[in-house]
Amino acid sequence: MVRSGGQLLAMTRILRVAGAPVTDALCVLERPLGGRLLLDEYGVTLHPLLTEGDLPAPSGAAS
């Protein structure tokens, strides 16, 4: 899951120091808390399988 993008950015930096040309990242779930924007600033394109908006609303949620 990607929220703010901090952990993914930390791993990107480690991989880049090791010589890996990281330009894309895949995640299962993206929550819209700024992670995509942060990663974009560092040249990493995020590819989520699902976004929070794709998930059904919890049953029994108050309206």
mmCIF file of N, CA, C and O in Angstrom:
data_model
loop_
_atom_site.group_PDB
_atom_site.id
_atom_site.type_symbol
_atom_site.label_atom_id
_atom_site.label_comp_id
_atom_site.label_asym_id
_atom_site.label_seq_id
_atom_site.Cartn_x
_atom_site.Cartn_y
_atom_site.Cartn_z
ATOM 1 N N MET A 1 0.843 -1.165 0.000
ATOM 2 C CA MET A 1 0.000 0.000 0.000
ATOM 3 C C MET A 1 0.896 1.237 0.000
ATOM 4 O O MET A 1 1.890 1.289 0.703
ATOM 5 N N VAL A 2 0.542 2.211 -0.798
ATOM 6 C CA VAL A 2 1.255 3.482 -0.831
ATOM 7 C C VAL A 2 0.325 4.564 -0.312
ATOM 8 O O VAL A 2 -0.791 4.718 -0.796
ATOM 9 N N ARG A 3 0.801 5.280 0.702
ATOM 10 C CA ARG A 3 0.038 6.410 1.250
ATOM 11 C C ARG A 3 0.808 7.692 0.963
ATOM 12 O O ARG A 3 0.568 8.343 -0.031
ATOM 13 N N SER A 4 1.752 8.029 1.809
ATOM 14 C CA SER A 4 2.517 9.262 1.617
ATOM 15 C C SER A 4 3.698 9.066 0.675
ATOM 16 O O SER A 4 4.256 10.032 0.168
ATOM 17 N N GLY A 5 4.096 7.815 0.450
ATOM 18 C CA GLY A 5 5.197 7.519 -0.468
ATOM 19 C C GLY A 5 6.572 7.502 0.175
ATOM 20 O O GLY A 5 7.559 7.203 -0.487
ATOM 21 N N GLY A 6 6.660 7.803 1.464
ATOM 22 C CA GLY A 6 7.953 7.900 2.136
ATOM 23 C C GLY A 6 8.765 6.620 2.117
ATOM 24 O O GLY A 6 9.972 6.639 1.824
ATOM 25 N N GLN A 7 8.150 5.494 2.423
ATOM 26 C CA GLN A 7 8.876 4.223 2.440
ATOM 27 C C GLN A 7 9.312 3.815 1.036
ATOM 28 O O GLN A 7 10.439 3.336 0.843
ATOM 29 N N LEU A 8 8.448 4.018 0.067
ATOM 30 C CA LEU A 8 8.805 3.676 -1.307
ATOM 31 C C LEU A 8 9.927 4.572 -1.816
ATOM 32 O O LEU A 8 10.843 4.105 -2.508
ATOM 33 N N LEU A 9 9.895 5.840 -1.454
ATOM 34 C CA LEU A 9 10.965 6.748 -1.844
ATOM 35 C C LEU A 9 12.284 6.343 -1.183
ATOM 36 O O LEU A 9 13.341 6.382 -1.826
ATOM 37 N N ALA A 10 12.254 5.934 0.073
ATOM 38 C CA ALA A 10 13.470 5.486 0.759
ATOM 39 C C ALA A 10 14.081 4.284 0.031
ATOM 40 O O ALA A 10 15.299 4.228 -0.179
ATOM 41 N N MET A 11 13.253 3.326 -0.367
ATOM 42 C CA MET A 11 13.758 2.158 -1.093
ATOM 43 C C MET A 11 14.279 2.556 -2.470
ATOM 44 O O MET A 11 15.278 2.018 -2.940
ATOM 45 N N THR A 12 13.617 3.505 -3.110
ATOM 46 C CA THR A 12 14.081 3.997 -4.409
ATOM 47 C C THR A 12 15.478 4.577 -4.286
ATOM 48 O O THR A 12 16.353 4.291 -5.112
ATOM 49 N N ARG A 13 15.702 5.361 -3.256
ATOM 50 C CA ARG A 13 17.026 5.967 -3.043
ATOM 51 C C ARG A 13 18.092 4.894 -2.829
ATOM 52 O O ARG A 13 19.185 4.972 -3.396
ATOM 53 N N ILE A 14 17.789 3.880 -2.022
ATOM 54 C CA ILE A 14 18.745 2.805 -1.760
ATOM 55 C C ILE A 14 19.081 2.066 -3.062
ATOM 56 O O ILE A 14 20.254 1.798 -3.357
ATOM 57 N N LEU A 15 18.062 1.747 -3.833
ATOM 58 C CA LEU A 15 18.287 1.045 -5.090
ATOM 59 C C LEU A 15 19.080 1.891 -6.084
ATOM 60 O O LEU A 15 19.950 1.379 -6.795
ATOM 61 N N ARG A 16 18.798 3.170 -6.125
ATOM 62 C CA ARG A 16 19.535 4.055 -7.035
ATOM 63 C C ARG A 16 21.001 4.178 -6.631
ATOM 64 O O ARG A 16 21.871 4.202 -7.497
ATOM 65 N N VAL A 17 21.265 4.255 -5.332
ATOM 66 C CA VAL A 17 22.662 4.307 -4.857
ATOM 67 C C VAL A 17 23.401 3.035 -5.277
ATOM 68 O O VAL A 17 24.578 3.063 -5.622
ATOM 69 N N ALA A 18 22.680 1.918 -5.280
ATOM 70 C CA ALA A 18 23.270 0.639 -5.677
ATOM 71 C C ALA A 18 23.401 0.510 -7.201
ATOM 72 O O ALA A 18 23.924 -0.483 -7.691
ATOM 73 N N GLY A 19 22.894 1.498 -7.938
ATOM 74 C CA GLY A 19 23.046 1.501 -9.380
ATOM 75 C C GLY A 19 21.816 1.109 -10.179
ATOM 76 O O GLY A 19 21.874 1.046 -11.410
ATOM 77 N N ALA A 20 20.703 0.850 -9.517
ATOM 78 C CA ALA A 20 19.485 0.467 -10.233
ATOM 79 C C ALA A 20 18.788 1.711 -10.803
ATOM 80 O O ALA A 20 18.590 2.688 -10.077
ATOM 81 N N PRO A 21 18.405 1.674 -12.064
ATOM 82 C CA PRO A 21 17.729 2.821 -12.677
ATOM 83 C C PRO A 21 16.218 2.791 -12.393
ATOM 84 O O PRO A 21 15.422 2.449 -13.266
ATOM 85 N N VAL A 22 15.812 3.130 -11.187
ATOM 86 C CA VAL A 22 14.409 3.050 -10.783
ATOM 87 C C VAL A 22 13.626 4.216 -11.393
ATOM 88 O O VAL A 22 13.927 5.373 -11.137
ATOM 89 N N THR A 23 12.627 3.875 -12.222
ATOM 90 C CA THR A 23 11.772 4.899 -12.829
ATOM 91 C C THR A 23 10.289 4.611 -12.606
ATOM 92 O O THR A 23 9.461 5.489 -12.819
ATOM 93 N N ASP A 24 9.963 3.378 -12.208
ATOM 94 C CA ASP A 24 8.570 2.969 -12.022
ATOM 95 C C ASP A 24 8.457 2.130 -10.753
ATOM 96 O O ASP A 24 9.415 1.464 -10.362
ATOM 97 N N ALA A 25 7.269 2.177 -10.145
ATOM 98 C CA ALA A 25 6.992 1.367 -8.958
ATOM 99 C C ALA A 25 5.578 0.824 -9.064
ATOM 100 O O ALA A 25 4.670 1.509 -9.519
ATOM 101 N N LEU A 26 5.413 -0.420 -8.634
ATOM 102 C CA LEU A 26 4.124 -1.083 -8.646
ATOM 103 C C LEU A 26 3.670 -1.283 -7.210
ATOM 104 O O LEU A 26 4.469 -1.632 -6.346
ATOM 105 N N CYS A 27 2.390 -1.029 -6.948
ATOM 106 C CA CYS A 27 1.838 -1.306 -5.626
ATOM 107 C C CYS A 27 0.457 -1.928 -5.794
ATOM 108 O O CYS A 27 -0.162 -1.814 -6.844
ATOM 109 N N VAL A 28 -0.004 -2.598 -4.767
ATOM 110 C CA VAL A 28 -1.323 -3.216 -4.815
ATOM 111 C C VAL A 28 -2.410 -2.171 -4.590
ATOM 112 O O VAL A 28 -3.393 -2.113 -5.315
ATOM 113 N N LEU A 29 -2.224 -1.300 -3.590
ATOM 114 C CA LEU A 29 -3.252 -0.315 -3.246
ATOM 115 C C LEU A 29 -2.636 1.059 -3.042
ATOM 116 O O LEU A 29 -1.655 1.205 -2.315
ATOM 117 N N GLU A 30 -3.217 2.062 -3.685
ATOM 118 C CA GLU A 30 -2.781 3.451 -3.499
ATOM 119 C C GLU A 30 -3.875 4.214 -2.755
ATOM 120 O O GLU A 30 -5.037 4.192 -3.150
ATOM 121 N N ARG A 31 -3.465 4.855 -1.672
ATOM 122 C CA ARG A 31 -4.372 5.766 -0.973
ATOM 123 C C ARG A 31 -3.951 7.179 -1.333
ATOM 124 O O ARG A 31 -2.764 7.483 -1.369
ATOM 125 N N PRO A 32 -4.878 8.075 -1.606
ATOM 126 C CA PRO A 32 -4.540 9.420 -2.092
ATOM 127 C C PRO A 32 -4.073 10.361 -0.978
ATOM 128 O O PRO A 32 -4.787 11.278 -0.584
ATOM 129 N N LEU A 33 -2.867 10.113 -0.470
ATOM 130 C CA LEU A 33 -2.339 10.948 0.616
ATOM 131 C C LEU A 33 -1.017 11.604 0.218
ATOM 132 O O LEU A 33 -0.190 11.906 1.070
ATOM 133 N N GLY A 34 -0.818 11.816 -1.086
ATOM 134 C CA GLY A 34 0.355 12.550 -1.547
ATOM 135 C C GLY A 34 1.510 11.709 -2.047
ATOM 136 O O GLY A 34 2.513 12.247 -2.512
ATOM 137 N N GLY A 35 1.419 10.398 -1.963
ATOM 138 C CA GLY A 35 2.518 9.537 -2.386
ATOM 139 C C GLY A 35 2.863 9.671 -3.855
ATOM 140 O O GLY A 35 4.029 9.755 -4.227
ATOM 141 N N ARG A 36 1.846 9.712 -4.687
ATOM 142 C CA ARG A 36 2.086 9.820 -6.134
ATOM 143 C C ARG A 36 2.828 11.114 -6.467
ATOM 144 O O ARG A 36 3.783 11.119 -7.254
ATOM 145 N N LEU A 37 2.427 12.223 -5.854
ATOM 146 C CA LEU A 37 3.089 13.505 -6.116
ATOM 147 C C LEU A 37 4.539 13.493 -5.657
ATOM 148 O O LEU A 37 5.426 13.992 -6.359
ATOM 149 N N LEU A 38 4.791 12.929 -4.478
ATOM 150 C CA LEU A 38 6.160 12.848 -3.971
ATOM 151 C C LEU A 38 7.034 12.019 -4.905
ATOM 152 O O LEU A 38 8.142 12.427 -5.256
ATOM 153 N N LEU A 39 6.544 10.873 -5.315
ATOM 154 C CA LEU A 39 7.320 10.013 -6.205
ATOM 155 C C LEU A 39 7.557 10.680 -7.554
ATOM 156 O O LEU A 39 8.655 10.576 -8.119
ATOM 157 N N ASP A 40 6.556 11.386 -8.070
ATOM 158 C CA ASP A 40 6.722 12.128 -9.327
ATOM 159 C C ASP A 40 7.885 13.115 -9.231
ATOM 160 O O ASP A 40 8.634 13.283 -10.192
ATOM 161 N N GLU A 41 8.028 13.779 -8.088
ATOM 162 C CA GLU A 41 9.114 14.742 -7.900
ATOM 163 C C GLU A 41 10.487 14.097 -8.056
ATOM 164 O O GLU A 41 11.458 14.763 -8.406
ATOM 165 N N TYR A 42 10.578 12.795 -7.804
ATOM 166 C CA TYR A 42 11.837 12.067 -7.894
ATOM 167 C C TYR A 42 11.914 11.196 -9.144
ATOM 168 O O TYR A 42 12.762 10.310 -9.240
ATOM 169 N N GLY A 43 11.007 11.431 -10.089
ATOM 170 C CA GLY A 43 11.057 10.729 -11.356
ATOM 171 C C GLY A 43 10.597 9.285 -11.310
ATOM 172 O O GLY A 43 11.013 8.481 -12.134
ATOM 173 N N VAL A 44 9.718 8.968 -10.363
ATOM 174 C CA VAL A 44 9.194 7.610 -10.243
ATOM 175 C C VAL A 44 7.697 7.638 -10.546
ATOM 176 O O VAL A 44 6.948 8.381 -9.924
ATOM 177 N N THR A 45 7.284 6.825 -11.505
ATOM 178 C CA THR A 45 5.878 6.708 -11.867
ATOM 179 C C THR A 45 5.253 5.572 -11.084
ATOM 180 O O THR A 45 5.752 4.444 -11.123
ATOM 181 N N LEU A 46 4.169 5.857 -10.380
ATOM 182 C CA LEU A 46 3.485 4.852 -9.568
ATOM 183 C C LEU A 46 2.409 4.157 -10.398
ATOM 184 O O LEU A 46 1.618 4.810 -11.075
ATOM 185 N N HIS A 47 2.380 2.814 -10.308
ATOM 186 C CA HIS A 47 1.399 1.996 -11.020
ATOM 187 C C HIS A 47 0.641 1.151 -9.995
ATOM 188 O O HIS A 47 1.091 0.063 -9.642
ATOM 189 N N PRO A 48 -0.499 1.638 -9.492
ATOM 190 C CA PRO A 48 -1.271 0.840 -8.526
ATOM 191 C C PRO A 48 -2.197 -0.155 -9.236
ATOM 192 O O PRO A 48 -2.723 0.132 -10.309
ATOM 193 N N LEU A 49 -2.372 -1.312 -8.630
ATOM 194 C CA LEU A 49 -3.368 -2.255 -9.139
ATOM 195 C C LEU A 49 -4.770 -1.772 -8.785
ATOM 196 O O LEU A 49 -5.705 -1.942 -9.558
ATOM 197 N N LEU A 50 -4.912 -1.175 -7.586
ATOM 198 C CA LEU A 50 -6.183 -0.628 -7.107
ATOM 199 C C LEU A 50 -5.929 0.711 -6.437
ATOM 200 O O LEU A 50 -4.847 0.950 -5.903
ATOM 201 N N THR A 51 -6.938 1.566 -6.445
ATOM 202 C CA THR A 51 -6.888 2.787 -5.641
ATOM 203 C C THR A 51 -7.970 2.668 -4.572
ATOM 204 O O THR A 51 -8.864 1.827 -4.673
ATOM 205 N N GLU A 52 -7.876 3.502 -3.573
ATOM 206 C CA GLU A 52 -8.859 3.466 -2.494
ATOM 207 C C GLU A 52 -10.284 3.620 -3.038
ATOM 208 O O GLU A 52 -11.225 3.005 -2.553
ATOM 209 N N GLY A 53 -10.435 4.410 -4.090
ATOM 210 C CA GLY A 53 -11.748 4.617 -4.690
ATOM 211 C C GLY A 53 -12.324 3.381 -5.361
ATOM 212 O O GLY A 53 -13.526 3.294 -5.603
ATOM 213 N N ASP A 54 -11.478 2.412 -5.684
ATOM 214 C CA ASP A 54 -11.942 1.166 -6.299
ATOM 215 C C ASP A 54 -12.583 0.227 -5.288
ATOM 216 O O ASP A 54 -13.293 -0.700 -5.678
ATOM 217 N N LEU A 55 -12.336 0.432 -4.021
ATOM 218 C CA LEU A 55 -12.830 -0.465 -2.981
ATOM 219 C C LEU A 55 -14.283 -0.159 -2.652
ATOM 220 O O LEU A 55 -14.691 1.008 -2.638
ATOM 221 N N PRO A 56 -15.064 -1.177 -2.341
ATOM 222 C CA PRO A 56 -16.463 -0.940 -1.953
ATOM 223 C C PRO A 56 -16.523 -0.288 -0.578
ATOM 224 O O PRO A 56 -15.643 -0.477 0.254
ATOM 225 N N ALA A 57 -17.573 0.465 -0.346
ATOM 226 C CA ALA A 57 -17.786 1.079 0.954
ATOM 227 C C ALA A 57 -18.037 -0.027 1.989
ATOM 228 O O ALA A 57 -18.664 -1.035 1.669
ATOM 229 N N PRO A 58 -17.523 0.163 3.210
ATOM 230 C CA PRO A 58 -17.765 -0.859 4.252
ATOM 231 C C PRO A 58 -19.252 -1.019 4.504
ATOM 232 O O PRO A 58 -19.996 -0.035 4.531
ATOM 233 N N SER A 59 -19.693 -2.240 4.710
ATOM 234 C CA SER A 59 -21.109 -2.465 4.999
ATOM 235 C C SER A 59 -21.404 -1.976 6.417
ATOM 236 O O SER A 59 -20.564 -2.044 7.303
ATOM 237 N N GLY A 60 -22.569 -1.433 6.599
ATOM 238 C CA GLY A 60 -22.957 -0.912 7.905
ATOM 239 C C GLY A 60 -22.389 0.461 8.206
ATOM 240 O O GLY A 60 -22.455 0.933 9.320
ATOM 241 N N ALA A 61 -21.818 1.117 7.185
ATOM 242 C CA ALA A 61 -21.266 2.458 7.392
ATOM 243 C C ALA A 61 -22.398 3.442 7.645
ATOM 244 O O ALA A 61 -23.463 3.381 7.032
ATOM 245 N N ALA A 62 -22.161 4.338 8.587
ATOM 246 C CA ALA A 62 -23.167 5.358 8.902
ATOM 247 C C ALA A 62 -23.275 6.322 7.734
ATOM 248 O O ALA A 62 -22.296 6.676 7.117
ATOM 249 N N SER A 63 -24.476 6.780 7.442
ATOM 250 C CA SER A 63 -24.644 7.727 6.342
ATOM 251 C C SER A 63 -24.991 9.095 6.835
ATOM 252 O O SER A 63 -25.324 9.348 7.929
#
